[in-house]
């Protein structure tokens, strides 16, 4: 991983920990809640370059895995977004948080997410909106080759939609959050939050962050199941235990009834 990429991640993670970043995450979690609360299945995966911000919320799926390209306390799987060491058709819901913006080949990342996702599984893509105020500022900052944001490659809504169609995804809800950043405190803060609420309620496509939900429509393929291990254990094990086989009974030996034994004994005595 390049030093420029590390600089972007440190700056972005620091921003998410500050007031505006926490405000954006609260908006994002509220937007994700209806999808995650009704999600079903066995496995949910959050993947992206950022650590420390799980987005699972109150999802009823119990097996939750957070993946990142760097190890961390909350990271259960260390991998690149374009090379996920999971079985095909194995994950029911994928949260891809900034997974397409910091890679040279975002289409390859989408293909890998499509491979891992189960048929009819949910894909939730989250990234910066290049046509928002924050997106414009980020692009201006990236014009300088010395800026760490020179390695940021935002994906437009139209291009993302084209790629998803090519991969046989059904496009569902598309939303934006963080149209108006919070400013100041007290009355001014409440006014900016009210304006942000109004923009979100009217689905104005000017939010700093986009959320695209898509459903995988490809039929399941019969692929050989490979053993997958995480920290020495299987990450996803869908095998159903088979009942034990009853032992084969031994061939029936001739049985002797008490009466027959008594008659033989009596005959021997008579002789």
mmCIF file of C-alpha atoms in Angstrom:
data_model
loop_
_atom_site.group_PDB
_atom_site.id
_atom_site.type_symbol
_atom_site.label_atom_id
_atom_site.label_comp_id
_atom_site.label_asym_id
_atom_site.label_seq_id
_atom_site.Cartn_x
_atom_site.Cartn_y
_atom_site.Cartn_z
ATOM 1 C CA UNK A 1 0.000 0.000 0.000
ATOM 2 C CA UNK A 2 1.440 3.376 -1.022
ATOM 3 C CA UNK A 3 2.263 6.173 1.383
ATOM 4 C CA UNK A 4 -0.154 8.443 -0.488
ATOM 5 C CA UNK A 5 -2.972 5.963 0.114
ATOM 6 C CA UNK A 6 -2.065 5.730 3.796
ATOM 7 C CA UNK A 7 -2.196 9.527 4.051
ATOM 8 C CA UNK A 8 -5.727 9.569 2.589
ATOM 9 C CA UNK A 9 -6.920 6.871 4.991
ATOM 10 C CA UNK A 10 -5.465 8.595 8.032
ATOM 11 C CA UNK A 11 -7.062 11.889 7.052
ATOM 12 C CA UNK A 12 -10.403 10.273 6.248
ATOM 13 C CA UNK A 13 -10.512 8.212 9.447
ATOM 14 C CA UNK A 14 -9.603 11.315 11.449
ATOM 15 C CA UNK A 15 -12.400 13.255 9.738
ATOM 16 C CA UNK A 16 -14.957 10.529 10.505
ATOM 17 C CA UNK A 17 -14.028 10.705 14.186
ATOM 18 C CA UNK A 18 -14.721 14.437 14.342
ATOM 19 C CA UNK A 19 -18.095 16.152 14.726
ATOM 20 C CA UNK A 20 -19.041 16.374 11.055
ATOM 21 C CA UNK A 21 -17.942 12.830 10.371
ATOM 22 C CA UNK A 22 -19.992 11.491 13.270
ATOM 23 C CA UNK A 23 -22.969 13.523 12.041
ATOM 24 C CA UNK A 24 -22.615 11.986 8.573
ATOM 25 C CA UNK A 25 -22.401 8.475 10.044
ATOM 26 C CA UNK A 26 -25.575 9.037 12.055
ATOM 27 C CA UNK A 27 -27.363 10.116 8.854
ATOM 28 C CA UNK A 28 -25.981 7.133 6.978
ATOM 29 C CA UNK A 29 -26.994 4.639 9.678
ATOM 30 C CA UNK A 30 -30.522 6.077 9.690
ATOM 31 C CA UNK A 31 -30.705 5.620 5.902
ATOM 32 C CA UNK A 32 -29.361 2.061 6.119
ATOM 33 C CA UNK A 33 -31.656 1.035 8.959
ATOM 34 C CA UNK A 34 -34.759 0.068 6.894
ATOM 35 C CA UNK A 35 -32.685 -2.212 4.666
ATOM 36 C CA UNK A 36 -30.650 -3.849 7.418
ATOM 37 C CA UNK A 37 -33.551 -4.273 9.845
ATOM 38 C CA UNK A 38 -35.403 -6.359 7.228
ATOM 39 C CA UNK A 39 -32.362 -8.202 5.900
ATOM 40 C CA UNK A 40 -32.304 -11.956 6.286
ATOM 41 C CA UNK A 41 -29.747 -14.678 5.790
ATOM 42 C CA UNK A 42 -26.750 -16.131 7.560
ATOM 43 C CA UNK A 43 -23.798 -13.846 6.782
ATOM 44 C CA UNK A 44 -23.262 -10.095 6.374
ATOM 45 C CA UNK A 45 -19.977 -8.533 5.290
ATOM 46 C CA UNK A 46 -18.782 -4.933 5.584
ATOM 47 C CA UNK A 47 -15.768 -4.222 3.419
ATOM 48 C CA UNK A 48 -13.775 -1.062 2.817
ATOM 49 C CA UNK A 49 -10.524 0.720 3.635
ATOM 50 C CA UNK A 50 -11.766 2.360 6.861
ATOM 51 C CA UNK A 51 -11.640 0.859 10.338
ATOM 52 C CA UNK A 52 -13.592 1.429 13.520
ATOM 53 C CA UNK A 53 -16.972 2.378 12.016
ATOM 54 C CA UNK A 54 -19.220 -0.697 11.805
ATOM 55 C CA UNK A 55 -22.507 -0.019 10.019
ATOM 56 C CA UNK A 56 -24.400 -3.220 10.876
ATOM 57 C CA UNK A 57 -26.822 -1.463 13.223
ATOM 58 C CA UNK A 58 -29.719 -3.661 14.405
ATOM 59 C CA UNK A 59 -29.382 -6.138 11.565
ATOM 60 C CA UNK A 60 -30.827 -9.521 12.558
ATOM 61 C CA UNK A 61 -28.067 -11.431 10.768
ATOM 62 C CA UNK A 62 -25.850 -12.724 13.552
ATOM 63 C CA UNK A 63 -22.674 -13.640 11.678
ATOM 64 C CA UNK A 64 -21.070 -10.270 10.943
ATOM 65 C CA UNK A 65 -17.635 -9.859 9.414
ATOM 66 C CA UNK A 66 -15.778 -6.588 8.922
ATOM 67 C CA UNK A 67 -13.075 -6.757 6.234
ATOM 68 C CA UNK A 68 -10.270 -4.296 5.563
ATOM 69 C CA UNK A 69 -6.895 -4.307 3.843
ATOM 70 C CA UNK A 70 -5.173 -3.624 7.180
ATOM 71 C CA UNK A 71 -5.411 -5.597 10.432
ATOM 72 C CA UNK A 72 -7.275 -4.050 13.350
ATOM 73 C CA UNK A 73 -9.107 -4.890 16.557
ATOM 74 C CA UNK A 74 -12.514 -5.074 14.855
ATOM 75 C CA UNK A 75 -11.274 -6.564 11.572
ATOM 76 C CA UNK A 76 -12.189 -10.207 11.073
ATOM 77 C CA UNK A 77 -10.844 -10.569 7.544
ATOM 78 C CA UNK A 78 -7.786 -8.861 6.047
ATOM 79 C CA UNK A 79 -8.022 -8.651 2.256
ATOM 80 C CA UNK A 80 -8.227 -6.327 -0.715
ATOM 81 C CA UNK A 81 -11.692 -5.402 -2.001
ATOM 82 C CA UNK A 82 -10.835 -6.880 -5.397
ATOM 83 C CA UNK A 83 -9.606 -10.211 -3.991
ATOM 84 C CA UNK A 84 -11.972 -11.495 -1.312
ATOM 85 C CA UNK A 85 -11.019 -14.964 0.016
ATOM 86 C CA UNK A 86 -14.599 -16.125 0.435
ATOM 87 C CA UNK A 87 -16.574 -18.800 -1.345
ATOM 88 C CA UNK A 88 -18.740 -17.796 -4.298
ATOM 89 C CA UNK A 89 -22.457 -17.248 -3.529
ATOM 90 C CA UNK A 90 -21.781 -17.285 0.210
ATOM 91 C CA UNK A 91 -22.641 -13.843 1.701
ATOM 92 C CA UNK A 92 -26.232 -12.612 1.996
ATOM 93 C CA UNK A 93 -25.613 -8.865 2.485
ATOM 94 C CA UNK A 94 -22.540 -6.790 1.610
ATOM 95 C CA UNK A 95 -21.890 -3.260 2.853
ATOM 96 C CA UNK A 96 -19.208 -1.766 0.590
ATOM 97 C CA UNK A 97 -18.091 1.442 2.325
ATOM 98 C CA UNK A 98 -15.746 3.548 0.128
ATOM 99 C CA UNK A 99 -14.674 0.321 -1.614
ATOM 100 C CA UNK A 100 -14.701 1.734 -5.165
ATOM 101 C CA UNK A 101 -12.984 5.105 -4.703
ATOM 102 C CA UNK A 102 -9.434 4.193 -3.714
ATOM 103 C CA UNK A 103 -8.672 1.420 -6.205
ATOM 104 C CA UNK A 104 -7.313 1.518 -9.747
ATOM 105 C CA UNK A 105 -9.956 -0.902 -11.067
ATOM 106 C CA UNK A 106 -13.341 -0.346 -9.354
ATOM 107 C CA UNK A 107 -15.125 -2.541 -11.916
ATOM 108 C CA UNK A 108 -13.013 -5.505 -10.783
ATOM 109 C CA UNK A 109 -14.098 -4.801 -7.205
ATOM 110 C CA UNK A 110 -17.741 -4.897 -8.288
ATOM 111 C CA UNK A 111 -17.200 -8.209 -10.075
ATOM 112 C CA UNK A 112 -15.668 -9.655 -6.929
ATOM 113 C CA UNK A 113 -18.545 -8.418 -4.770
ATOM 114 C CA UNK A 114 -20.995 -9.934 -7.250
ATOM 115 C CA UNK A 115 -19.172 -13.283 -7.104
ATOM 116 C CA UNK A 116 -19.275 -13.500 -3.317
ATOM 117 C CA UNK A 117 -22.898 -12.377 -2.972
ATOM 118 C CA UNK A 118 -25.671 -14.989 -2.888
ATOM 119 C CA UNK A 119 -28.422 -14.911 -5.542
ATOM 120 C CA UNK A 120 -31.018 -12.338 -4.464
ATOM 121 C CA UNK A 121 -28.467 -10.993 -1.981
ATOM 122 C CA UNK A 122 -28.294 -7.285 -1.153
ATOM 123 C CA UNK A 123 -25.393 -5.055 -2.147
ATOM 124 C CA UNK A 124 -25.212 -1.671 -0.407
ATOM 125 C CA UNK A 125 -22.638 0.622 -2.022
ATOM 126 C CA UNK A 126 -21.555 3.767 -0.158
ATOM 127 C CA UNK A 127 -19.225 6.453 -1.449
ATOM 128 C CA UNK A 128 -18.633 10.155 -1.906
ATOM 129 C CA UNK A 129 -20.895 11.876 -4.413
ATOM 130 C CA UNK A 130 -18.575 13.606 -6.935
ATOM 131 C CA UNK A 131 -21.281 16.184 -7.777
ATOM 132 C CA UNK A 132 -21.841 17.340 -4.207
ATOM 133 C CA UNK A 133 -20.158 20.273 -2.504
ATOM 134 C CA UNK A 134 -17.836 17.916 -0.645
ATOM 135 C CA UNK A 135 -17.144 16.004 -3.856
ATOM 136 C CA UNK A 136 -16.141 19.191 -5.680
ATOM 137 C CA UNK A 137 -13.867 20.266 -2.828
ATOM 138 C CA UNK A 138 -12.250 16.825 -2.771
ATOM 139 C CA UNK A 139 -11.630 16.902 -6.517
ATOM 140 C CA UNK A 140 -10.078 20.359 -6.309
ATOM 141 C CA UNK A 141 -7.797 19.179 -3.511
ATOM 142 C CA UNK A 142 -6.787 16.218 -5.662
ATOM 143 C CA UNK A 143 -5.621 18.368 -8.577
ATOM 144 C CA UNK A 144 -2.222 18.744 -6.982
ATOM 145 C CA UNK A 145 -0.031 15.674 -7.379
ATOM 146 C CA UNK A 146 1.387 16.347 -3.920
ATOM 147 C CA UNK A 147 -2.043 16.083 -2.314
ATOM 148 C CA UNK A 148 -2.954 12.705 -0.807
ATOM 149 C CA UNK A 149 -6.372 13.078 -2.446
ATOM 150 C CA UNK A 150 -4.722 12.784 -5.849
ATOM 151 C CA UNK A 151 -5.314 9.025 -5.412
ATOM 152 C CA UNK A 152 -9.066 9.419 -4.910
ATOM 153 C CA UNK A 153 -11.172 8.211 -7.866
ATOM 154 C CA UNK A 154 -14.893 8.928 -7.296
ATOM 155 C CA UNK A 155 -17.449 6.965 -9.329
ATOM 156 C CA UNK A 156 -20.411 8.825 -10.828
ATOM 157 C CA UNK A 157 -23.979 7.567 -10.428
ATOM 158 C CA UNK A 158 -24.419 6.908 -14.150
ATOM 159 C CA UNK A 159 -21.216 4.896 -14.443
ATOM 160 C CA UNK A 160 -22.073 2.914 -11.326
ATOM 161 C CA UNK A 161 -25.528 2.128 -12.711
ATOM 162 C CA UNK A 162 -24.021 0.940 -16.022
ATOM 163 C CA UNK A 163 -21.590 -1.368 -14.249
ATOM 164 C CA UNK A 164 -24.298 -2.848 -12.045
ATOM 165 C CA UNK A 165 -26.534 -3.516 -15.056
ATOM 166 C CA UNK A 166 -23.676 -5.295 -16.815
ATOM 167 C CA UNK A 167 -23.280 -7.548 -13.783
ATOM 168 C CA UNK A 168 -27.024 -8.381 -13.780
ATOM 169 C CA UNK A 169 -27.914 -6.433 -10.667
ATOM 170 C CA UNK A 170 -31.361 -5.005 -10.165
ATOM 171 C CA UNK A 171 -31.016 -1.374 -9.129
ATOM 172 C CA UNK A 172 -33.204 -0.467 -6.187
ATOM 173 C CA UNK A 173 -33.100 2.565 -3.912
ATOM 174 C CA UNK A 174 -30.600 5.350 -4.483
ATOM 175 C CA UNK A 175 -30.226 7.985 -1.776
ATOM 176 C CA UNK A 176 -27.937 10.824 -0.706
ATOM 177 C CA UNK A 177 -27.061 12.057 2.767
ATOM 178 C CA UNK A 178 -25.109 15.004 4.136
ATOM 179 C CA UNK A 179 -26.351 17.667 1.727
ATOM 180 C CA UNK A 180 -25.792 20.481 4.254
ATOM 181 C CA UNK A 181 -22.873 20.091 6.689
ATOM 182 C CA UNK A 182 -23.611 21.069 10.287
ATOM 183 C CA UNK A 183 -22.332 24.530 11.147
ATOM 184 C CA UNK A 184 -21.959 26.321 14.461
ATOM 185 C CA UNK A 185 -24.055 25.547 17.504
ATOM 186 C CA UNK A 186 -27.420 26.337 19.031
ATOM 187 C CA UNK A 187 -29.908 27.955 16.663
ATOM 188 C CA UNK A 188 -27.542 27.991 13.679
ATOM 189 C CA UNK A 189 -26.821 24.293 14.119
ATOM 190 C CA UNK A 190 -30.522 23.480 14.291
ATOM 191 C CA UNK A 191 -31.189 25.492 11.128
ATOM 192 C CA UNK A 192 -28.507 23.664 9.129
ATOM 193 C CA UNK A 193 -29.757 20.293 10.367
ATOM 194 C CA UNK A 194 -33.333 21.211 9.418
ATOM 195 C CA UNK A 195 -32.178 22.206 5.946
ATOM 196 C CA UNK A 196 -30.256 18.959 5.637
ATOM 197 C CA UNK A 197 -33.392 17.033 6.678
ATOM 198 C CA UNK A 198 -35.432 18.860 4.043
ATOM 199 C CA UNK A 199 -32.928 18.014 1.301
ATOM 200 C CA UNK A 200 -32.882 14.365 2.329
ATOM 201 C CA UNK A 201 -36.673 14.091 2.550
ATOM 202 C CA UNK A 202 -37.012 15.502 -0.971
ATOM 203 C CA UNK A 203 -34.287 13.177 -2.269
ATOM 204 C CA UNK A 204 -32.172 15.968 -3.726
ATOM 205 C CA UNK A 205 -29.074 14.420 -5.372
ATOM 206 C CA UNK A 206 -26.669 16.855 -3.742
ATOM 207 C CA UNK A 207 -25.713 14.915 -0.628
ATOM 208 C CA UNK A 208 -22.021 14.420 0.050
ATOM 209 C CA UNK A 209 -22.456 10.657 0.334
ATOM 210 C CA UNK A 210 -24.455 8.334 -1.925
ATOM 211 C CA UNK A 211 -26.082 5.024 -1.049
ATOM 212 C CA UNK A 212 -26.956 2.602 -3.841
ATOM 213 C CA UNK A 213 -28.869 -0.582 -3.092
ATOM 214 C CA UNK A 214 -28.851 -3.409 -5.629
ATOM 215 C CA UNK A 215 -30.021 -7.034 -5.747
ATOM 216 C CA UNK A 216 -28.049 -9.811 -7.428
ATOM 217 C CA UNK A 217 -30.191 -11.468 -10.081
ATOM 218 C CA UNK A 218 -27.797 -14.163 -11.307
ATOM 219 C CA UNK A 219 -28.843 -17.768 -10.708
ATOM 220 C CA UNK A 220 -26.667 -19.790 -8.382
ATOM 221 C CA UNK A 221 -23.985 -21.924 -10.000
ATOM 222 C CA UNK A 222 -22.775 -25.268 -8.777
ATOM 223 C CA UNK A 223 -19.208 -24.597 -7.744
ATOM 224 C CA UNK A 224 -17.024 -26.868 -5.651
ATOM 225 C CA UNK A 225 -16.927 -25.702 -2.064
ATOM 226 C CA UNK A 226 -13.416 -24.816 -0.961
ATOM 227 C CA UNK A 227 -12.400 -24.769 2.655
ATOM 228 C CA UNK A 228 -12.228 -21.198 3.951
ATOM 229 C CA UNK A 229 -10.429 -20.396 7.156
ATOM 230 C CA UNK A 230 -10.147 -17.263 9.249
ATOM 231 C CA UNK A 231 -7.660 -17.308 12.088
ATOM 232 C CA UNK A 232 -7.532 -21.083 11.811
ATOM 233 C CA UNK A 233 -11.303 -21.520 11.627
ATOM 234 C CA UNK A 234 -13.899 -21.661 8.867
ATOM 235 C CA UNK A 235 -15.368 -18.242 8.201
ATOM 236 C CA UNK A 236 -18.473 -19.476 6.445
ATOM 237 C CA UNK A 237 -19.505 -23.087 6.874
ATOM 238 C CA UNK A 238 -22.835 -23.909 5.298
ATOM 239 C CA UNK A 239 -22.421 -27.654 5.591
ATOM 240 C CA UNK A 240 -25.272 -29.497 7.277
ATOM 241 C CA UNK A 241 -24.149 -32.330 9.577
ATOM 242 C CA UNK A 242 -25.271 -35.739 8.416
ATOM 243 C CA UNK A 243 -26.921 -38.200 10.814
ATOM 244 C CA UNK A 244 -24.734 -41.034 11.983
ATOM 245 C CA UNK A 245 -25.033 -44.367 10.192
ATOM 246 C CA UNK A 246 -26.379 -47.190 12.323
ATOM 247 C CA UNK A 247 -24.011 -50.187 12.599
ATOM 248 C CA UNK A 248 -24.841 -53.149 10.358
ATOM 249 C CA UNK A 249 -26.279 -55.978 12.463
ATOM 250 C CA UNK A 250 -24.339 -59.251 12.522
ATOM 251 C CA UNK A 251 -25.803 -62.225 10.595
ATOM 252 C CA UNK A 252 -28.489 -64.009 12.563
ATOM 253 C CA UNK A 253 -27.111 -67.071 14.349
ATOM 254 C CA UNK A 254 -29.396 -70.054 14.878
ATOM 255 C CA UNK A 255 -31.257 -69.668 18.135
ATOM 256 C CA UNK A 256 -32.045 -72.397 20.599
ATOM 257 C CA UNK A 257 -35.272 -72.435 22.504
ATOM 258 C CA UNK A 258 -35.385 -73.752 26.076
ATOM 259 C CA UNK A 259 -37.721 -76.559 25.004
ATOM 260 C CA UNK A 260 -35.413 -77.824 22.315
ATOM 261 C CA UNK A 261 -32.479 -77.778 24.701
ATOM 262 C CA UNK A 262 -34.473 -79.766 27.274
ATOM 263 C CA UNK A 263 -35.498 -82.370 24.673
ATOM 264 C CA UNK A 264 -31.879 -82.849 23.577
ATOM 265 C CA UNK A 265 -30.768 -83.243 27.159
ATOM 266 C CA UNK A 266 -33.517 -85.824 27.799
ATOM 267 C CA UNK A 267 -32.562 -87.774 24.674
ATOM 268 C CA UNK A 268 -28.927 -87.880 25.723
ATOM 269 C CA UNK A 269 -29.907 -89.280 29.131
ATOM 270 C CA UNK A 270 -32.057 -91.979 27.560
ATOM 271 C CA UNK A 271 -29.121 -93.175 25.524
#
